[in-house]
Amino acid sequence: MNLTDIIDQLGSLKRSSEAFADADPEDELWAADIDALNGSTEILTVLRDAKIGTADDLKDVLEDYRQQADQLRELQRKFTKAAKPTRKGDIWVCPECGHRITPNHGFCHWCGKKLGGW
Ligand SMILES: [Zn+2]
Protein backbone atom coordinates (compact mmCIF):
# COMPACT_ATOMS: atom_id res chain seq x y z
CA MET A 1 0.00 0.00 0.00
CA ASN A 2 1.52 3.32 -1.02
CA LEU A 3 1.05 6.65 0.73
CA THR A 4 -1.73 7.80 -1.58
CA ASP A 5 -3.65 4.59 -0.81
CA ILE A 6 -3.06 5.06 2.92
CA ILE A 7 -4.17 8.70 2.78
CA ASP A 8 -7.30 7.69 0.87
CA GLN A 9 -8.04 4.97 3.45
CA LEU A 10 -7.60 7.47 6.30
CA GLY A 11 -10.09 9.73 4.49
CA SER A 12 -12.55 6.85 4.44
CA LEU A 13 -12.02 6.27 8.17
CA LYS A 14 -12.51 9.99 8.78
CA ARG A 15 -15.84 9.96 6.94
CA SER A 16 -16.95 6.97 9.02
CA SER A 17 -15.87 8.70 12.23
CA GLU A 18 -17.73 11.85 11.16
CA ALA A 19 -20.87 9.77 10.60
CA PHE A 20 -20.53 8.23 14.07
CA ALA A 21 -19.86 11.68 15.55
CA ASP A 22 -23.00 13.04 13.90
CA ALA A 23 -25.02 10.11 15.26
CA ASP A 24 -23.59 10.47 18.78
CA PRO A 25 -22.37 14.05 19.34
CA GLU A 26 -22.02 13.45 23.10
CA ASP A 27 -19.23 10.87 22.59
CA GLU A 28 -15.95 12.81 22.38
CA LEU A 29 -14.09 9.73 21.15
CA TRP A 30 -15.15 10.42 17.56
CA ALA A 31 -13.86 13.98 17.65
CA ALA A 32 -10.53 12.69 18.99
CA ASP A 33 -10.41 10.09 16.21
CA ILE A 34 -11.15 12.76 13.59
CA ASP A 35 -8.37 14.99 15.00
CA ALA A 36 -5.92 12.07 14.90
CA LEU A 37 -6.91 11.20 11.34
CA ASN A 38 -6.54 14.83 10.24
CA GLY A 39 -3.11 15.05 11.89
CA SER A 40 -1.82 11.80 10.44
CA THR A 41 -3.18 12.65 6.98
CA GLU A 42 -1.39 16.01 7.11
CA ILE A 43 1.92 14.36 8.05
CA LEU A 44 1.60 11.65 5.41
CA THR A 45 0.68 14.22 2.74
CA VAL A 46 3.88 16.16 3.49
CA LEU A 47 5.90 12.93 3.19
CA ARG A 48 4.18 11.95 -0.06
CA ASP A 49 4.73 15.42 -1.53
CA ALA A 50 8.43 15.11 -0.60
CA LYS A 51 8.55 11.85 -2.61
CA ILE A 52 9.01 9.75 0.51
CA GLY A 53 6.86 6.74 -0.24
CA THR A 54 7.77 4.15 2.36
CA ALA A 55 9.03 3.88 5.93
CA ASP A 56 12.40 2.72 4.53
CA ASP A 57 12.55 5.85 2.34
CA LEU A 58 11.98 7.98 5.45
CA LYS A 59 14.65 6.08 7.42
CA ASP A 60 17.10 6.66 4.54
CA VAL A 61 16.33 10.39 4.44
CA LEU A 62 16.73 10.72 8.21
CA GLU A 63 20.01 8.78 8.16
CA ASP A 64 21.31 11.00 5.32
CA TYR A 65 20.27 14.07 7.31
CA ARG A 66 22.08 12.83 10.42
CA GLN A 67 25.24 12.08 8.44
CA GLN A 68 25.18 15.51 6.79
CA ALA A 69 24.58 17.21 10.14
CA ASP A 70 27.57 15.32 11.58
CA GLN A 71 29.71 16.36 8.60
CA LEU A 72 28.65 19.98 8.98
CA ARG A 73 29.53 19.97 12.69
CA GLU A 74 32.94 18.48 11.87
CA LEU A 75 33.57 21.09 9.13
CA GLN A 76 32.58 23.90 11.48
CA ARG A 77 34.81 22.50 14.22
CA LYS A 78 37.77 22.22 11.86
CA PHE A 79 37.48 25.36 9.77
CA THR A 80 35.70 27.95 11.92
CA LYS A 81 36.93 27.21 15.45
CA ALA A 82 40.56 28.14 15.96
CA ALA A 83 42.87 25.89 17.94
CA LYS A 84 46.16 26.88 19.48
CA PRO A 85 49.19 25.42 17.70
CA THR A 86 51.53 23.25 19.71
CA ARG A 87 55.18 24.09 20.19
CA LYS A 88 57.59 21.17 19.88
CA GLY A 89 61.13 22.32 20.46
CA ASP A 90 61.87 24.96 17.85
CA ILE A 91 58.87 24.25 15.63
CA TRP A 92 55.11 24.75 15.73
CA VAL A 93 52.79 21.89 14.86
CA CYS A 94 49.14 21.76 13.89
CA PRO A 95 46.92 20.60 16.76
CA GLU A 96 44.73 18.76 14.23
CA CYS A 97 47.15 16.84 12.01
CA GLY A 98 50.50 17.22 13.76
CA HIS A 99 52.33 18.59 10.72
CA ARG A 100 54.83 21.40 11.03
CA ILE A 101 53.24 24.78 10.43
CA THR A 102 54.44 28.29 9.78
CA PRO A 103 54.12 30.60 12.79
CA ASN A 104 51.25 33.09 12.76
CA HIS A 105 49.37 31.54 9.84
CA GLY A 106 45.59 31.47 10.16
CA PHE A 107 45.15 27.95 8.80
CA CYS A 108 47.22 24.78 8.61
CA HIS A 109 48.76 24.37 5.17
CA TRP A 110 48.31 20.58 5.41
CA CYS A 111 44.80 19.97 6.72
CA GLY A 112 43.12 23.39 6.74
CA LYS A 113 42.56 23.53 10.50
CA LYS A 114 41.89 27.09 11.67
CA LEU A 115 44.68 28.24 13.95
CA GLY A 116 44.74 30.93 16.61
CA GLY A 117 46.04 31.86 20.01
CA TRP A 118 49.66 32.02 18.90
ZN1 LIG B 1 46.89 20.47 10.14
PDB file of C-alpha atoms and ligand atoms in Angstrom, residues 78 93-101 107-115, ligand 1:
ATOM      1  CA  LYS A  78      37.767  22.218  11.856  1.00  0.00           C
ATOM      2  CA  VAL A  93      52.792  21.892  14.856  1.00  0.00           C
ATOM      3  CA  CYS A  94      49.136  21.763  13.891  1.00  0.00           C
ATOM      4  CA  PRO A  95      46.915  20.604  16.761  1.00  0.00           C
ATOM      5  CA  GLU A  96      44.734  18.762  14.230  1.00  0.00           C
ATOM      6  CA  CYS A  97      47.150  16.837  12.013  1.00  0.00           C
ATOM      7  CA  GLY A  98      50.498  17.219  13.764  1.00  0.00           C
ATOM      8  CA  HIS A  99      52.327  18.592  10.716  1.00  0.00           C
ATOM      9  CA  ARG A 100      54.827  21.395  11.035  1.00  0.00           C
ATOM     10  CA  ILE A 101      53.237  24.783  10.429  1.00  0.00           C
ATOM     11  CA  PHE A 107      45.146  27.950   8.801  1.00  0.00           C
ATOM     12  CA  CYS A 108      47.216  24.777   8.607  1.00  0.00           C
ATOM     13  CA  HIS A 109      48.760  24.367   5.175  1.00  0.00           C
ATOM     14  CA  TRP A 110      48.312  20.579   5.409  1.00  0.00           C
ATOM     15  CA  CYS A 111      44.804  19.974   6.722  1.00  0.00           C
ATOM     16  CA  GLY A 112      43.117  23.385   6.742  1.00  0.00           C
ATOM     17  CA  LYS A 113      42.563  23.526  10.499  1.00  0.00           C
ATOM     18  CA  LYS A 114      41.885  27.090  11.672  1.00  0.00           C
ATOM     19  CA  LEU A 115      44.677  28.239  13.947  1.00  0.00           C
TER      20      LEU A 115
HETATM   21 ZN    ZN B   1      46.887  20.471  10.135  1.00  0.00          ZN
END
